[in-house]
């Protein structure tokens, strides 16, 4: 990774900036740094926040999330080069709603799996149109999941 970074004039920001400066907090299984923020030298001045977030088993099997925030002059009006102070509204995770979120995701997945199972059960393998129906089903699933399976 170091050789690749040097040859391509990019840098690993972990351990160099913001809350992680001089620390280099581990990102995987509490023993190593394998998740990197890799940036060009031109991007360093735009990084306003960098943090290795504590491990959460709901997010990963062993990796910590990297929280990164960049400053930018981008606005909703592409022709307006004068940004408005305080115009951005960052979305933050609300810890109190974690269980509600997990329940919603799990219930949604269960419904989708049930619907998928029902549709598969409806296939008649002895039908002349079985292969065509199966191909159409898989194609719709690949294009956008369960919503395209009407």
mmCIF file of N, CA and C in Angstrom:
data_model
loop_
_atom_site.group_PDB
_atom_site.id
_atom_site.type_symbol
_atom_site.label_atom_id
_atom_site.label_comp_id
_atom_site.label_asym_id
_atom_site.label_seq_id
_atom_site.Cartn_x
_atom_site.Cartn_y
_atom_site.Cartn_z
ATOM 1 N N UNK A 1 0.830 -1.182 0.000
ATOM 2 C CA UNK A 1 0.000 0.000 0.000
ATOM 3 C C UNK A 1 0.879 1.251 0.000
ATOM 4 N N UNK A 2 1.937 1.241 0.785
ATOM 5 C CA UNK A 2 2.825 2.405 0.831
ATOM 6 C C UNK A 2 3.480 2.647 -0.522
ATOM 7 N N UNK A 3 3.937 1.580 -1.161
ATOM 8 C CA UNK A 3 4.570 1.682 -2.477
ATOM 9 C C UNK A 3 3.579 2.259 -3.494
ATOM 10 N N UNK A 4 2.351 1.727 -3.492
ATOM 11 C CA UNK A 4 1.306 2.207 -4.396
ATOM 12 C C UNK A 4 1.033 3.695 -4.151
ATOM 13 N N UNK A 5 0.920 4.079 -2.879
ATOM 14 C CA UNK A 5 0.636 5.477 -2.538
ATOM 15 C C UNK A 5 1.737 6.404 -3.032
ATOM 16 N N UNK A 6 2.985 6.023 -2.784
ATOM 17 C CA UNK A 6 4.111 6.858 -3.216
ATOM 18 C C UNK A 6 4.159 6.989 -4.729
ATOM 19 N N UNK A 7 3.956 5.892 -5.434
ATOM 20 C CA UNK A 7 4.024 5.914 -6.897
ATOM 21 C C UNK A 7 2.898 6.717 -7.535
ATOM 22 N N UNK A 8 1.804 6.900 -6.826
ATOM 23 C CA UNK A 8 0.657 7.608 -7.378
ATOM 24 C C UNK A 8 0.403 8.963 -6.721
ATOM 25 N N UNK A 9 1.349 9.418 -5.923
ATOM 26 C CA UNK A 9 1.256 10.726 -5.253
ATOM 27 C C UNK A 9 -0.045 10.894 -4.481
ATOM 28 N N UNK A 10 -0.419 9.846 -3.762
ATOM 29 C CA UNK A 10 -1.569 9.912 -2.868
ATOM 30 C C UNK A 10 -1.098 9.545 -1.469
ATOM 31 N N UNK A 11 -1.881 9.903 -0.472
ATOM 32 C CA UNK A 11 -1.446 9.727 0.903
ATOM 33 C C UNK A 11 -2.521 9.071 1.756
ATOM 34 N N UNK A 12 -2.077 8.274 2.712
ATOM 35 C CA UNK A 12 -2.970 7.707 3.709
ATOM 36 C C UNK A 12 -3.126 8.763 4.798
ATOM 37 N N UNK A 13 -4.356 9.188 5.044
ATOM 38 C CA UNK A 13 -4.608 10.262 6.005
ATOM 39 C C UNK A 13 -4.715 9.753 7.441
ATOM 40 N N UNK A 14 -4.985 8.466 7.613
ATOM 41 C CA UNK A 14 -5.098 7.909 8.969
ATOM 42 C C UNK A 14 -3.860 8.281 9.783
ATOM 43 N N UNK A 15 -4.087 8.710 11.012
ATOM 44 C CA UNK A 15 -2.990 9.038 11.915
ATOM 45 C C UNK A 15 -2.356 10.392 11.671
ATOM 46 N N UNK A 16 -2.820 11.130 10.672
ATOM 47 C CA UNK A 16 -2.201 12.406 10.321
ATOM 48 C C UNK A 16 -3.088 13.622 10.561
ATOM 49 N N UNK A 17 -4.394 13.406 10.652
ATOM 50 C CA UNK A 17 -5.294 14.563 10.643
ATOM 51 C C UNK A 17 -6.368 14.472 11.723
ATOM 52 N N UNK A 18 -6.887 15.626 12.065
ATOM 53 C CA UNK A 18 -8.068 15.782 12.931
ATOM 54 C C UNK A 18 -7.960 14.957 14.216
ATOM 55 N N UNK A 19 -9.053 14.287 14.606
ATOM 56 C CA UNK A 19 -9.084 13.528 15.865
ATOM 57 C C UNK A 19 -8.105 12.364 15.886
ATOM 58 N N UNK A 20 -7.654 11.915 14.727
ATOM 59 C CA UNK A 20 -6.764 10.757 14.644
ATOM 60 C C UNK A 20 -5.293 11.158 14.507
ATOM 61 N N UNK A 21 -5.002 12.461 14.508
ATOM 62 C CA UNK A 21 -3.629 12.937 14.328
ATOM 63 C C UNK A 21 -2.716 12.401 15.425
ATOM 64 N N UNK A 22 -1.635 11.768 15.007
ATOM 65 C CA UNK A 22 -0.659 11.237 15.948
ATOM 66 C C UNK A 22 -1.091 9.961 16.643
ATOM 67 N N UNK A 23 -2.283 9.468 16.328
ATOM 68 C CA UNK A 23 -2.803 8.277 17.001
ATOM 69 C C UNK A 23 -2.773 7.070 16.073
ATOM 70 N N UNK A 24 -3.455 7.185 14.943
ATOM 71 C CA UNK A 24 -3.557 6.053 14.028
ATOM 72 C C UNK A 24 -4.373 4.931 14.638
ATOM 73 N N UNK A 25 -5.586 5.265 15.102
ATOM 74 C CA UNK A 25 -6.459 4.299 15.766
ATOM 75 C C UNK A 25 -6.725 3.096 14.856
ATOM 76 N N UNK A 26 -6.694 1.891 15.428
ATOM 77 C CA UNK A 26 -6.930 0.673 14.656
ATOM 78 C C UNK A 26 -8.342 0.673 14.082
ATOM 79 N N UNK A 27 -8.497 0.025 12.918
ATOM 80 C CA UNK A 27 -9.784 0.022 12.231
ATOM 81 C C UNK A 27 -10.381 -1.368 12.078
ATOM 82 N N UNK A 28 -9.632 -2.399 12.437
ATOM 83 C CA UNK A 28 -10.131 -3.754 12.204
ATOM 84 C C UNK A 28 -9.739 -4.689 13.342
ATOM 85 N N UNK A 29 -10.728 -5.321 13.921
ATOM 86 C CA UNK A 29 -10.533 -6.355 14.948
ATOM 87 C C UNK A 29 -9.604 -5.930 16.075
ATOM 88 N N UNK A 30 -9.570 -4.641 16.346
ATOM 89 C CA UNK A 30 -8.777 -4.073 17.443
ATOM 90 C C UNK A 30 -7.289 -4.383 17.354
ATOM 91 N N UNK A 31 -6.792 -4.733 16.140
ATOM 92 C CA UNK A 31 -5.362 -5.049 16.034
ATOM 93 C C UNK A 31 -4.650 -4.416 14.855
ATOM 94 N N UNK A 32 -5.378 -3.917 13.850
ATOM 95 C CA UNK A 32 -4.669 -3.398 12.683
ATOM 96 C C UNK A 32 -5.434 -2.266 12.007
ATOM 97 N N UNK A 33 -4.715 -1.569 11.136
ATOM 98 C CA UNK A 33 -5.320 -0.514 10.330
ATOM 99 C C UNK A 33 -5.388 -1.038 8.901
ATOM 100 N N UNK A 34 -6.589 -1.400 8.473
ATOM 101 C CA UNK A 34 -6.762 -1.900 7.108
ATOM 102 C C UNK A 34 -7.796 -1.085 6.331
ATOM 103 N N UNK A 35 -8.436 -0.140 6.997
ATOM 104 C CA UNK A 35 -9.403 0.736 6.345
ATOM 105 C C UNK A 35 -8.772 2.123 6.298
ATOM 106 N N UNK A 36 -8.632 2.655 5.096
ATOM 107 C CA UNK A 36 -7.860 3.873 4.925
ATOM 108 C C UNK A 36 -8.679 4.998 4.307
ATOM 109 N N UNK A 37 -8.331 6.210 4.693
ATOM 110 C CA UNK A 37 -8.762 7.379 3.949
ATOM 111 C C UNK A 37 -7.560 7.753 3.096
ATOM 112 N N UNK A 38 -7.702 7.632 1.782
ATOM 113 C CA UNK A 38 -6.601 7.906 0.864
ATOM 114 C C UNK A 38 -6.962 9.153 0.068
ATOM 115 N N UNK A 39 -6.077 10.149 0.097
ATOM 116 C CA UNK A 39 -6.373 11.423 -0.557
ATOM 117 C C UNK A 39 -5.156 11.949 -1.301
ATOM 118 N N UNK A 40 -5.430 12.830 -2.245
ATOM 119 C CA UNK A 40 -4.358 13.544 -2.931
ATOM 120 C C UNK A 40 -3.919 14.698 -2.033
ATOM 121 N N UNK A 41 -2.721 15.229 -2.251
ATOM 122 C CA UNK A 41 -2.261 16.356 -1.419
ATOM 123 C C UNK A 41 -3.210 17.556 -1.487
ATOM 124 N N UNK A 42 -3.869 17.730 -2.631
ATOM 125 C CA UNK A 42 -4.771 18.866 -2.799
ATOM 126 C C UNK A 42 -6.014 18.765 -1.913
ATOM 127 N N UNK A 43 -6.376 17.559 -1.497
ATOM 128 C CA UNK A 43 -7.586 17.390 -0.685
ATOM 129 C C UNK A 43 -7.370 17.623 0.812
ATOM 130 N N UNK A 44 -6.134 17.505 1.290
ATOM 131 C CA UNK A 44 -5.879 17.650 2.727
ATOM 132 C C UNK A 44 -6.492 18.917 3.328
ATOM 133 N N UNK A 45 -6.356 20.088 2.686
ATOM 134 C CA UNK A 45 -6.922 21.302 3.295
ATOM 135 C C UNK A 45 -8.448 21.290 3.414
ATOM 136 N N UNK A 46 -9.116 20.421 2.664
ATOM 137 C CA UNK A 46 -10.578 20.391 2.667
ATOM 138 C C UNK A 46 -11.157 19.406 3.678
ATOM 139 N N UNK A 47 -10.311 18.617 4.319
ATOM 140 C CA UNK A 47 -10.795 17.657 5.311
ATOM 141 C C UNK A 47 -11.009 18.403 6.622
ATOM 142 N N UNK A 48 -12.259 18.470 7.061
ATOM 143 C CA UNK A 48 -12.568 19.194 8.294
ATOM 144 C C UNK A 48 -12.802 18.258 9.471
ATOM 145 N N UNK A 49 -13.143 17.004 9.186
ATOM 146 C CA UNK A 49 -13.332 16.019 10.252
ATOM 147 C C UNK A 49 -12.842 14.664 9.763
ATOM 148 N N UNK A 50 -12.126 13.966 10.628
ATOM 149 C CA UNK A 50 -11.761 12.576 10.360
ATOM 150 C C UNK A 50 -11.719 11.860 11.696
ATOM 151 N N UNK A 51 -12.412 10.742 11.744
ATOM 152 C CA UNK A 51 -12.481 9.997 12.996
ATOM 153 C C UNK A 51 -12.678 8.521 12.678
ATOM 154 N N UNK A 52 -11.972 7.671 13.416
ATOM 155 C CA UNK A 52 -12.238 6.238 13.374
ATOM 156 C C UNK A 52 -13.291 5.996 14.447
ATOM 157 N N UNK A 53 -14.495 5.636 14.013
ATOM 158 C CA UNK A 53 -15.628 5.461 14.920
ATOM 159 C C UNK A 53 -15.510 4.110 15.612
ATOM 160 N N UNK A 54 -15.863 4.061 16.896
ATOM 161 C CA UNK A 54 -15.790 2.808 17.647
ATOM 162 C C UNK A 54 -16.557 1.702 16.936
ATOM 163 N N UNK A 55 -16.069 0.481 17.063
ATOM 164 C CA UNK A 55 -16.655 -0.690 16.420
ATOM 165 C C UNK A 55 -18.120 -0.863 16.813
ATOM 166 N N UNK A 56 -18.953 -1.177 15.821
ATOM 167 C CA UNK A 56 -20.371 -1.448 16.049
ATOM 168 C C UNK A 56 -20.723 -2.723 15.288
ATOM 169 N N UNK A 57 -21.085 -3.805 15.995
ATOM 170 C CA UNK A 57 -21.368 -5.076 15.322
ATOM 171 C C UNK A 57 -22.577 -5.018 14.385
ATOM 172 N N UNK A 58 -23.412 -3.972 14.495
ATOM 173 C CA UNK A 58 -24.521 -3.825 13.555
ATOM 174 C C UNK A 58 -24.041 -3.363 12.186
ATOM 175 N N UNK A 59 -22.885 -2.738 12.151
ATOM 176 C CA UNK A 59 -22.362 -2.178 10.913
ATOM 177 C C UNK A 59 -21.427 -3.148 10.207
ATOM 178 N N UNK A 60 -20.605 -3.873 10.959
ATOM 179 C CA UNK A 60 -19.585 -4.715 10.337
ATOM 180 C C UNK A 60 -19.236 -5.893 11.219
ATOM 181 N N UNK A 61 -18.531 -6.841 10.625
ATOM 182 C CA UNK A 61 -18.085 -8.017 11.371
ATOM 183 C C UNK A 61 -16.799 -7.755 12.142
ATOM 184 N N UNK A 62 -16.077 -6.718 11.833
ATOM 185 C CA UNK A 62 -14.847 -6.444 12.561
ATOM 186 C C UNK A 62 -14.227 -5.101 12.240
ATOM 187 N N UNK A 63 -14.812 -4.384 11.280
ATOM 188 C CA UNK A 63 -14.238 -3.111 10.851
ATOM 189 C C UNK A 63 -14.935 -1.936 11.525
ATOM 190 N N UNK A 64 -14.158 -0.903 11.808
ATOM 191 C CA UNK A 64 -14.712 0.343 12.337
ATOM 192 C C UNK A 64 -15.047 1.263 11.163
ATOM 193 N N UNK A 65 -16.083 2.073 11.324
ATOM 194 C CA UNK A 65 -16.429 3.056 10.300
ATOM 195 C C UNK A 65 -15.429 4.198 10.332
ATOM 196 N N UNK A 66 -15.204 4.785 9.185
ATOM 197 C CA UNK A 66 -14.416 6.001 9.104
ATOM 198 C C UNK A 66 -15.386 7.151 8.852
ATOM 199 N N UNK A 67 -15.328 8.160 9.703
ATOM 200 C CA UNK A 67 -16.173 9.347 9.540
ATOM 201 C C UNK A 67 -15.291 10.435 8.941
ATOM 202 N N UNK A 68 -15.690 10.950 7.785
ATOM 203 C CA UNK A 68 -14.918 11.982 7.095
ATOM 204 C C UNK A 68 -15.865 13.095 6.673
ATOM 205 N N UNK A 69 -15.407 14.320 6.839
ATOM 206 C CA UNK A 69 -16.198 15.458 6.381
ATOM 207 C C UNK A 69 -15.265 16.399 5.626
ATOM 208 N N UNK A 70 -15.694 16.782 4.430
ATOM 209 C CA UNK A 70 -14.920 17.699 3.601
ATOM 210 C C UNK A 70 -15.632 19.041 3.548
ATOM 211 N N UNK A 71 -14.861 20.119 3.518
ATOM 212 C CA UNK A 71 -15.458 21.430 3.275
ATOM 213 C C UNK A 71 -15.465 21.634 1.764
ATOM 214 N N UNK A 72 -16.428 22.392 1.299
ATOM 215 C CA UNK A 72 -16.548 22.608 -0.140
ATOM 216 C C UNK A 72 -17.250 23.927 -0.401
ATOM 217 N N UNK A 73 -17.045 24.444 -1.571
ATOM 218 C CA UNK A 73 -17.736 25.663 -1.972
ATOM 219 C C UNK A 73 -18.975 25.337 -2.792
ATOM 220 N N UNK A 74 -19.313 24.085 -2.908
ATOM 221 C CA UNK A 74 -20.474 23.681 -3.706
ATOM 222 C C UNK A 74 -21.758 24.192 -3.069
ATOM 223 N N UNK A 75 -22.663 24.624 -3.909
ATOM 224 C CA UNK A 75 -23.966 25.083 -3.441
ATOM 225 C C UNK A 75 -25.041 24.411 -4.283
ATOM 226 N N UNK A 76 -26.278 24.574 -3.872
ATOM 227 C CA UNK A 76 -27.387 24.049 -4.665
ATOM 228 C C UNK A 76 -27.515 24.795 -5.987
ATOM 229 N N UNK A 77 -27.143 26.051 -5.983
ATOM 230 C CA UNK A 77 -27.173 26.867 -7.192
ATOM 231 C C UNK A 77 -25.786 26.820 -7.820
ATOM 232 N N UNK A 78 -25.640 26.073 -8.898
ATOM 233 C CA UNK A 78 -24.323 25.878 -9.505
ATOM 234 C C UNK A 78 -23.741 27.162 -10.077
ATOM 235 N N UNK A 79 -24.577 28.169 -10.317
ATOM 236 C CA UNK A 79 -24.089 29.420 -10.882
ATOM 237 C C UNK A 79 -23.757 30.450 -9.812
ATOM 238 N N UNK A 80 -24.023 30.139 -8.560
ATOM 239 C CA UNK A 80 -23.762 31.054 -7.458
ATOM 240 C C UNK A 80 -22.466 30.631 -6.778
ATOM 241 N N UNK A 81 -21.427 31.434 -6.885
ATOM 242 C CA UNK A 81 -20.136 31.104 -6.276
ATOM 243 C C UNK A 81 -19.977 31.680 -4.878
ATOM 244 N N UNK A 82 -21.047 32.227 -4.310
ATOM 245 C CA UNK A 82 -20.991 32.793 -2.969
ATOM 246 C C UNK A 82 -21.778 31.901 -2.018
ATOM 247 N N UNK A 83 -21.107 30.992 -1.329
ATOM 248 C CA UNK A 83 -21.831 30.084 -0.432
ATOM 249 C C UNK A 83 -22.451 30.825 0.749
ATOM 250 N N UNK A 84 -23.580 30.318 1.207
ATOM 251 C CA UNK A 84 -24.289 30.907 2.337
ATOM 252 C C UNK A 84 -23.812 30.225 3.612
ATOM 253 N N UNK A 85 -23.401 31.022 4.608
ATOM 254 C CA UNK A 85 -22.953 30.470 5.886
ATOM 255 C C UNK A 85 -24.077 29.697 6.553
ATOM 256 N N UNK A 86 -23.763 28.550 7.125
ATOM 257 C CA UNK A 86 -24.735 27.766 7.866
ATOM 258 C C UNK A 86 -25.806 27.127 6.992
ATOM 259 N N UNK A 87 -25.552 27.027 5.686
ATOM 260 C CA UNK A 87 -26.538 26.492 4.753
ATOM 261 C C UNK A 87 -26.619 24.969 4.792
ATOM 262 N N UNK A 88 -25.557 24.311 5.238
ATOM 263 C CA UNK A 88 -25.568 22.845 5.232
ATOM 264 C C UNK A 88 -26.252 22.306 6.482
ATOM 265 N N UNK A 89 -26.903 21.166 6.323
ATOM 266 C CA UNK A 89 -27.589 20.516 7.432
ATOM 267 C C UNK A 89 -27.148 19.058 7.471
ATOM 268 N N UNK A 90 -26.098 18.759 8.232
ATOM 269 C CA UNK A 90 -25.628 17.370 8.269
ATOM 270 C C UNK A 90 -26.658 16.454 8.925
ATOM 271 N N UNK A 91 -26.744 15.248 8.413
ATOM 272 C CA UNK A 91 -27.644 14.251 8.973
ATOM 273 C C UNK A 91 -26.849 13.427 9.972
ATOM 274 N N UNK A 92 -27.323 13.345 11.161
ATOM 275 C CA UNK A 92 -26.635 12.602 12.219
ATOM 276 C C UNK A 92 -27.469 11.404 12.632
ATOM 277 N N UNK A 93 -26.781 10.357 13.001
ATOM 278 C CA UNK A 93 -27.417 9.142 13.504
ATOM 279 C C UNK A 93 -28.006 9.433 14.873
ATOM 280 N N UNK A 94 -29.241 9.028 15.116
ATOM 281 C CA UNK A 94 -29.879 9.213 16.416
ATOM 282 C C UNK A 94 -29.834 7.872 17.137
ATOM 283 N N UNK A 95 -28.949 7.767 18.104
ATOM 284 C CA UNK A 95 -28.720 6.495 18.797
ATOM 285 C C UNK A 95 -29.983 5.920 19.420
ATOM 286 N N UNK A 96 -30.862 6.785 19.916
ATOM 287 C CA UNK A 96 -32.096 6.313 20.552
ATOM 288 C C UNK A 96 -33.006 5.562 19.579
ATOM 289 N N UNK A 97 -32.808 5.784 18.290
ATOM 290 C CA UNK A 97 -33.675 5.148 17.296
ATOM 291 C C UNK A 97 -33.012 3.936 16.635
ATOM 292 N N UNK A 98 -31.898 3.479 17.202
ATOM 293 C CA UNK A 98 -31.172 2.356 16.611
ATOM 294 C C UNK A 98 -32.039 1.107 16.522
ATOM 295 N N UNK A 99 -32.706 0.737 17.608
ATOM 296 C CA UNK A 99 -33.533 -0.472 17.614
ATOM 297 C C UNK A 99 -34.689 -0.365 16.629
ATOM 298 N N UNK A 100 -35.289 0.814 16.549
ATOM 299 C CA UNK A 100 -36.381 1.040 15.601
ATOM 300 C C UNK A 100 -35.877 0.844 14.166
ATOM 301 N N UNK A 101 -34.694 1.362 13.871
ATOM 302 C CA UNK A 101 -34.104 1.221 12.541
ATOM 303 C C UNK A 101 -33.824 -0.247 12.218
ATOM 304 N N UNK A 102 -33.197 -0.951 13.154
ATOM 305 C CA UNK A 102 -32.868 -2.363 12.944
ATOM 306 C C UNK A 102 -34.139 -3.177 12.729
ATOM 307 N N UNK A 103 -35.163 -2.942 13.552
ATOM 308 C CA UNK A 103 -36.434 -3.661 13.394
ATOM 309 C C UNK A 103 -37.042 -3.407 12.016
ATOM 310 N N UNK A 104 -37.026 -2.155 11.590
ATOM 311 C CA UNK A 104 -37.597 -1.791 10.286
ATOM 312 C C UNK A 104 -36.855 -2.506 9.156
ATOM 313 N N UNK A 105 -35.527 -2.514 9.211
ATOM 314 C CA UNK A 105 -34.732 -3.179 8.175
ATOM 315 C C UNK A 105 -34.996 -4.675 8.184
ATOM 316 N N UNK A 106 -34.979 -5.282 9.363
ATOM 317 C CA UNK A 106 -35.206 -6.728 9.451
ATOM 318 C C UNK A 106 -36.599 -7.101 8.955
ATOM 319 N N UNK A 107 -37.625 -6.345 9.353
ATOM 320 C CA UNK A 107 -38.992 -6.622 8.900
ATOM 321 C C UNK A 107 -39.120 -6.457 7.391
ATOM 322 N N UNK A 108 -38.489 -5.426 6.859
ATOM 323 C CA UNK A 108 -38.526 -5.192 5.419
ATOM 324 C C UNK A 108 -37.869 -6.344 4.670
ATOM 325 N N UNK A 109 -36.724 -6.796 5.178
ATOM 326 C CA UNK A 109 -36.032 -7.915 4.537
ATOM 327 C C UNK A 109 -36.863 -9.182 4.599
ATOM 328 N N UNK A 110 -37.511 -9.424 5.738
ATOM 329 C CA UNK A 110 -38.343 -10.620 5.866
ATOM 330 C C UNK A 110 -39.503 -10.585 4.880
ATOM 331 N N UNK A 111 -40.139 -9.406 4.738
ATOM 332 C CA UNK A 111 -41.235 -9.281 3.782
ATOM 333 C C UNK A 111 -40.744 -9.519 2.364
ATOM 334 N N UNK A 112 -39.594 -8.935 2.024
ATOM 335 C CA UNK A 112 -39.039 -9.114 0.687
ATOM 336 C C UNK A 112 -38.691 -10.568 0.422
ATOM 337 N N UNK A 113 -38.103 -11.239 1.390
ATOM 338 C CA UNK A 113 -37.741 -12.646 1.228
ATOM 339 C C UNK A 113 -38.998 -13.499 1.096
ATOM 340 N N UNK A 114 -40.021 -13.205 1.887
ATOM 341 C CA UNK A 114 -41.285 -13.943 1.773
ATOM 342 C C UNK A 114 -41.898 -13.760 0.387
ATOM 343 N N UNK A 115 -41.915 -12.516 -0.097
ATOM 344 C CA UNK A 115 -42.465 -12.243 -1.424
ATOM 345 C C UNK A 115 -41.665 -12.974 -2.499
ATOM 346 N N UNK A 116 -40.361 -12.923 -2.387
ATOM 347 C CA UNK A 116 -39.490 -13.602 -3.346
ATOM 348 C C UNK A 116 -39.739 -15.106 -3.332
ATOM 349 N N UNK A 117 -39.836 -15.682 -2.153
ATOM 350 C CA UNK A 117 -40.090 -17.121 -2.019
ATOM 351 C C UNK A 117 -41.430 -17.493 -2.639
ATOM 352 N N UNK A 118 -42.461 -16.696 -2.391
ATOM 353 C CA UNK A 118 -43.781 -16.956 -2.980
ATOM 354 C C UNK A 118 -43.732 -16.924 -4.503
ATOM 355 N N UNK A 119 -43.039 -15.946 -5.053
ATOM 356 C CA UNK A 119 -42.946 -15.841 -6.515
ATOM 357 C C UNK A 119 -42.182 -17.025 -7.109
ATOM 358 N N UNK A 120 -41.132 -17.445 -6.443
ATOM 359 C CA UNK A 120 -40.370 -18.600 -6.928
ATOM 360 C C UNK A 120 -41.224 -19.859 -6.859
ATOM 361 N N UNK A 121 -41.997 -19.989 -5.784
ATOM 362 C CA UNK A 121 -42.875 -21.161 -5.639
ATOM 363 C C UNK A 121 -43.927 -21.231 -6.743
ATOM 364 N N UNK A 122 -44.283 -20.085 -7.321
ATOM 365 C CA UNK A 122 -45.294 -20.043 -8.378
ATOM 366 C C UNK A 122 -44.780 -20.563 -9.722
ATOM 367 N N UNK A 123 -43.460 -20.660 -9.878
ATOM 368 C CA UNK A 123 -42.908 -21.153 -11.141
ATOM 369 C C UNK A 123 -43.267 -22.617 -11.353
ATOM 370 N N UNK A 124 -43.648 -22.927 -12.581
ATOM 371 C CA UNK A 124 -43.949 -24.306 -12.964
ATOM 372 C C UNK A 124 -42.792 -24.795 -13.831
ATOM 373 N N UNK A 125 -41.934 -25.635 -13.256
ATOM 374 C CA UNK A 125 -40.739 -26.098 -13.968
ATOM 375 C C UNK A 125 -41.094 -26.937 -15.194
ATOM 376 N N UNK A 126 -42.304 -27.446 -15.263
ATOM 377 C CA UNK A 126 -42.727 -28.259 -16.407
ATOM 378 C C UNK A 126 -43.339 -27.420 -17.523
ATOM 379 N N UNK A 127 -43.512 -26.139 -17.262
ATOM 380 C CA UNK A 127 -44.116 -25.249 -18.249
ATOM 381 C C UNK A 127 -43.135 -24.967 -19.386
ATOM 382 N N UNK A 128 -43.679 -24.803 -20.587
ATOM 383 C CA UNK A 128 -42.855 -24.464 -21.756
ATOM 384 C C UNK A 128 -42.211 -23.097 -21.566
ATOM 385 N N UNK A 129 -42.893 -22.202 -20.886
ATOM 386 C CA UNK A 129 -42.385 -20.836 -20.692
ATOM 387 C C UNK A 129 -41.554 -20.679 -19.417
ATOM 388 N N UNK A 130 -41.209 -21.786 -18.770
ATOM 389 C CA UNK A 130 -40.469 -21.709 -17.504
ATOM 390 C C UNK A 130 -39.181 -20.896 -17.643
ATOM 391 N N UNK A 131 -38.347 -21.222 -18.635
ATOM 392 C CA UNK A 131 -37.057 -20.541 -18.776
ATOM 393 C C UNK A 131 -37.244 -19.053 -19.050
ATOM 394 N N UNK A 132 -38.196 -18.718 -19.905
ATOM 395 C CA UNK A 132 -38.469 -17.310 -20.207
ATOM 396 C C UNK A 132 -38.955 -16.578 -18.959
ATOM 397 N N UNK A 133 -39.870 -17.191 -18.220
ATOM 398 C CA UNK A 133 -40.375 -16.579 -16.984
ATOM 399 C C UNK A 133 -39.263 -16.403 -15.957
ATOM 400 N N UNK A 134 -38.403 -17.397 -15.846
ATOM 401 C CA UNK A 134 -37.286 -17.319 -14.899
ATOM 402 C C UNK A 134 -36.313 -16.219 -15.307
ATOM 403 N N UNK A 135 -35.995 -16.145 -16.599
ATOM 404 C CA UNK A 135 -35.090 -15.100 -17.091
ATOM 405 C C UNK A 135 -35.660 -13.708 -16.832
ATOM 406 N N UNK A 136 -36.945 -13.532 -17.090
ATOM 407 C CA UNK A 136 -37.604 -12.245 -16.851
ATOM 408 C C UNK A 136 -37.565 -11.887 -15.368
ATOM 409 N N UNK A 137 -37.816 -12.860 -14.528
ATOM 410 C CA UNK A 137 -37.798 -12.676 -13.077
ATOM 411 C C UNK A 137 -36.410 -12.232 -12.603
ATOM 412 N N UNK A 138 -35.374 -12.941 -13.036
ATOM 413 C CA UNK A 138 -34.002 -12.619 -12.621
ATOM 414 C C UNK A 138 -33.582 -11.265 -13.170
ATOM 415 N N UNK A 139 -33.961 -10.968 -14.408
ATOM 416 C CA UNK A 139 -33.633 -9.679 -15.007
ATOM 417 C C UNK A 139 -34.260 -8.531 -14.208
ATOM 418 N N UNK A 140 -35.520 -8.666 -13.844
ATOM 419 C CA UNK A 140 -36.206 -7.639 -13.047
ATOM 420 C C UNK A 140 -35.560 -7.498 -11.676
ATOM 421 N N UNK A 141 -35.181 -8.604 -11.091
ATOM 422 C CA UNK A 141 -34.530 -8.587 -9.784
ATOM 423 C C UNK A 141 -33.195 -7.858 -9.858
ATOM 424 N N UNK A 142 -32.434 -8.094 -10.915
ATOM 425 C CA UNK A 142 -31.135 -7.435 -11.092
ATOM 426 C C UNK A 142 -31.268 -5.943 -11.348
ATOM 427 N N UNK A 143 -32.346 -5.529 -11.999
ATOM 428 C CA UNK A 143 -32.524 -4.114 -12.334
ATOM 429 C C UNK A 143 -32.916 -3.255 -11.146
ATOM 430 N N UNK A 144 -33.598 -3.820 -10.179
ATOM 431 C CA UNK A 144 -34.017 -2.943 -9.089
ATOM 432 C C UNK A 144 -34.633 -3.654 -7.922
ATOM 433 N N UNK A 145 -34.316 -4.889 -7.761
ATOM 434 C CA UNK A 145 -34.825 -5.595 -6.597
ATOM 435 C C UNK A 145 -36.278 -5.973 -6.745
ATOM 436 N N UNK A 146 -36.944 -6.039 -5.623
ATOM 437 C CA UNK A 146 -38.299 -6.569 -5.557
ATOM 438 C C UNK A 146 -39.337 -5.645 -6.174
ATOM 439 N N UNK A 147 -39.029 -4.361 -6.286
ATOM 440 C CA UNK A 147 -40.022 -3.419 -6.803
ATOM 441 C C UNK A 147 -40.310 -3.630 -8.280
ATOM 442 N N UNK A 148 -39.394 -4.255 -9.016
ATOM 443 C CA UNK A 148 -39.594 -4.475 -10.449
ATOM 444 C C UNK A 148 -40.220 -5.823 -10.760
ATOM 445 N N UNK A 149 -40.721 -6.523 -9.775
ATOM 446 C CA UNK A 149 -41.226 -7.875 -9.978
ATOM 447 C C UNK A 149 -42.743 -7.928 -10.082
ATOM 448 N N UNK A 150 -43.326 -7.028 -10.817
ATOM 449 C CA UNK A 150 -44.786 -7.036 -10.918
ATOM 450 C C UNK A 150 -45.262 -7.992 -11.979
#
